[in-house]
Tab-separated table of C-alpha atoms in Angstrom:
chain	number	residue	atom	x	y	z
S	1	MET	CA	87.438	-15.060	12.816
S	2	ASN	CA	83.749	-15.130	11.998
S	3	ALA	CA	83.164	-18.209	14.057
S	4	ARG	CA	85.006	-16.921	17.223
S	5	LEU	CA	82.798	-13.623	16.892
S	6	ASP	CA	79.442	-15.774	16.374
S	7	HIS	CA	80.372	-17.945	19.023
S	8	ALA	CA	80.644	-14.635	21.355
S	9	GLN	CA	77.181	-12.935	19.965
S	10	PRO	CA	75.237	-13.890	22.568
S	11	TYR	CA	77.434	-12.563	25.397
S	12	ALA	CA	77.798	-9.284	23.545
S	13	VAL	CA	74.015	-8.958	23.264
S	14	GLY	CA	73.828	-9.934	27.110
S	15	LEU	CA	76.447	-7.225	27.756
S	16	PHE	CA	74.414	-4.548	25.303
S	17	ARG	CA	71.385	-5.908	27.522
S	18	ILE	CA	72.889	-5.144	30.787
S	19	VAL	CA	74.668	-1.639	29.827
S	20	THR	CA	71.014	-0.399	28.009
S	21	GLY	CA	69.382	-2.025	31.020
S	22	LEU	CA	71.585	-0.242	33.528
S	23	LEU	CA	71.298	3.684	31.930
S	24	PHE	CA	67.998	3.241	31.215
S	25	ALA	CA	67.003	2.249	34.981
S	26	SER	CA	69.338	5.227	36.472
S	27	HIS	CA	66.940	7.546	34.186
S	28	GLY	CA	64.076	6.544	36.283
S	29	ALA	CA	65.752	5.934	39.694
S	30	ALA	CA	67.403	9.959	39.067
S	31	SER	CA	63.674	11.054	38.377
S	32	LEU	CA	61.837	9.083	40.744
S	33	PHE	CA	64.193	9.112	44.066
S	34	GLY	CA	66.672	12.169	43.144
S	35	VAL	CA	69.745	9.917	43.520
S	36	LEU	CA	72.763	10.340	40.493
S	37	GLY	CA	71.881	14.169	40.505
S	38	GLY	CA	68.025	13.895	39.961
S	39	ALA	CA	65.464	15.155	37.528
S	40	HIS	CA	66.802	17.533	35.170
S	41	GLY	CA	69.961	18.482	37.751
S	42	GLY	CA	68.307	17.972	40.779
S	43	GLY	CA	65.117	16.692	42.599
S	44	THR	CA	62.805	14.494	41.538
S	45	VAL	CA	59.406	14.422	39.324
S	46	ALA	CA	56.012	14.729	41.209
S	47	ALA	CA	54.878	11.786	41.854
S	48	GLY	CA	51.793	10.935	39.119
S	49	THR	CA	52.344	13.751	36.822
S	50	TRP	CA	51.989	13.172	33.374
S	51	PRO	CA	54.114	12.049	31.385
S	52	GLY	CA	57.258	12.350	33.379
S	53	TRP	CA	56.255	10.344	36.381
S	54	TYR	CA	54.871	7.780	34.166
S	55	ALA	CA	57.856	7.574	31.946
S	56	ALA	CA	60.375	7.711	34.613
S	57	ALA	CA	58.328	4.289	35.993
S	58	ILE	CA	58.597	2.832	32.996
S	59	GLN	CA	62.168	3.685	32.944
S	60	LEU	CA	63.309	1.867	36.144
S	61	VAL	CA	60.983	-0.965	36.059
S	62	ALA	CA	61.589	-1.631	32.368
S	63	GLY	CA	65.118	-0.781	32.878
S	64	ALA	CA	65.830	-2.940	35.814
S	65	LEU	CA	63.693	-6.147	33.943
S	66	VAL	CA	66.041	-5.809	30.967
S	67	LEU	CA	69.299	-5.765	33.007
S	68	LEU	CA	68.627	-8.844	34.943
S	69	GLY	CA	66.987	-10.359	31.341
S	70	LEU	CA	63.562	-11.114	32.707
S	71	GLY	CA	61.192	-10.694	30.319
S	72	THR	CA	63.352	-8.824	28.301
S	73	ARG	CA	61.142	-8.696	25.227
S	74	THR	CA	58.109	-7.338	26.594
S	75	ALA	CA	60.126	-4.888	28.921
S	76	ALA	CA	62.202	-3.647	25.954
S	77	VAL	CA	58.739	-3.020	23.855
S	78	ALA	CA	57.384	-0.913	26.599
S	79	ALA	CA	60.733	0.878	26.957
S	80	SER	CA	60.799	1.477	23.167
S	81	GLY	CA	57.451	2.684	22.675
S	82	SER	CA	57.953	5.024	25.689
S	83	MET	CA	61.204	6.390	24.223
S	84	ALA	CA	59.262	6.920	20.828
S	85	TYR	CA	56.587	8.745	22.223
S	86	ALA	CA	59.189	11.105	24.435
S	87	TYR	CA	61.024	11.766	21.232
S	88	PHE	CA	58.139	12.703	19.159
S	89	THR	CA	55.992	14.515	21.945
S	90	VAL	CA	58.850	16.403	23.549
S	91	HIS	CA	61.812	16.520	21.257
S	92	GLN	CA	60.612	16.518	17.736
S	93	PRO	CA	58.394	19.746	17.503
S	94	ASP	CA	61.538	21.720	18.341
S	95	ALA	CA	63.430	20.603	15.483
S	96	LEU	CA	63.716	17.422	12.566
S	97	TRP	CA	66.967	16.104	13.498
S	98	PRO	CA	67.644	14.601	17.251
S	99	LEU	CA	71.219	16.541	17.040
S	100	GLN	CA	68.960	19.888	16.832
S	101	ASN	CA	66.544	18.868	19.084
S	102	GLY	CA	67.927	17.309	21.966
S	103	GLY	CA	66.289	13.840	21.693
S	104	GLU	CA	69.471	11.755	21.188
S	105	ALA	CA	69.132	9.654	24.174
S	106	SER	CA	65.456	9.006	23.228
S	107	ALA	CA	65.977	7.832	19.848
S	108	MET	CA	69.266	6.087	20.987
S	109	PHE	CA	67.211	3.971	23.684
S	110	CYS	CA	64.260	3.682	21.234
S	111	TRP	CA	66.018	1.749	18.713
S	112	ALA	CA	68.321	0.041	21.286
S	113	PHE	CA	65.205	-1.575	23.018
S	114	LEU	CA	63.690	-1.773	19.751
S	115	LEU	CA	66.983	-4.279	19.015
S	116	LEU	CA	66.452	-6.335	21.891
S	117	VAL	CA	62.741	-7.264	20.957
S	118	PHE	CA	64.135	-9.008	17.889
S	119	THR	CA	67.191	-10.250	19.383
S	120	GLY	CA	66.367	-11.427	22.638
S	121	PRO	CA	68.236	-11.214	25.835
S	122	GLY	CA	71.508	-13.106	24.666
S	123	ALA	CA	73.416	-14.759	27.335
S	124	LEU	CA	73.736	-13.928	31.241
S	125	ALA	CA	69.726	-13.684	31.449
S	126	LEU	CA	67.597	-14.954	33.938
S	127	ASP	CA	65.149	-15.840	31.992
S	128	SER	CA	67.219	-18.628	30.708
S	129	LEU	CA	67.897	-19.711	33.993
S	130	PHE	CA	64.351	-20.145	34.709
S	131	ALA	CA	63.812	-22.092	31.578
S	132	SER	CA	66.690	-24.427	32.298
S	133	ARG	CA	65.522	-25.338	35.513
S	134	ALA	CA	62.050	-25.601	33.969
S	135	SER	CA	63.155	-28.151	31.354
S	136	ALA	CA	65.332	-30.262	34.106
S	137	SER	CA	62.034	-30.612	36.286
S	138	PRO	CA	60.834	-34.279	36.235
S	139	GLY	CA	57.962	-34.512	33.934
S	140	HIS	CA	58.841	-31.670	31.805
S	141	ARG	CA	58.276	-32.235	27.892
S	142	ASP	CA	59.980	-30.161	25.691
S	143	GLU	CA	57.569	-28.792	23.263
S	144	THR	CA	59.807	-27.679	20.668
S	145	ARG	CA	60.880	-31.397	19.707
S	146	PRO	CA	58.847	-33.757	18.650
S	147	GLU	CA	58.606	-37.086	20.006
S	148	THR	CA	60.053	-40.017	18.429
S	149	VAL	CA	58.256	-43.491	18.093
S	150	THR	CA	59.933	-46.613	17.520
S	151	VAL	CA	58.633	-49.557	16.125
């Protein structure tokens, strides 16, 4: 049973990454473009306002990158940091626990993206497609494997 689960792990991580990125990008799209119900129940965030507009831009761009598996670790660091900032500046001053201060989503996104920083994108990521193309190109030398010399 463990061997089968271990074999499926990259796909589970990949699906986790896709869903998390989609949900995060949806928040950004709602705030920036007023889709999916808009920001805070309707409308958009005014362009250039701090921190709302910048948070929405990070949500849209980092969420899309994580969803696609492009630069996942870098995008996940930015996303995790933005959610930590949101939690400690917006939610935590109201109460200590996320359940009390309405910061559950910020806390969960923060930890989910931090997990992706350490696990990587898993399967079904565009990064792996580009990496496989680069390694298949003529004259490419795999830096991770030492060259063997026969005498």
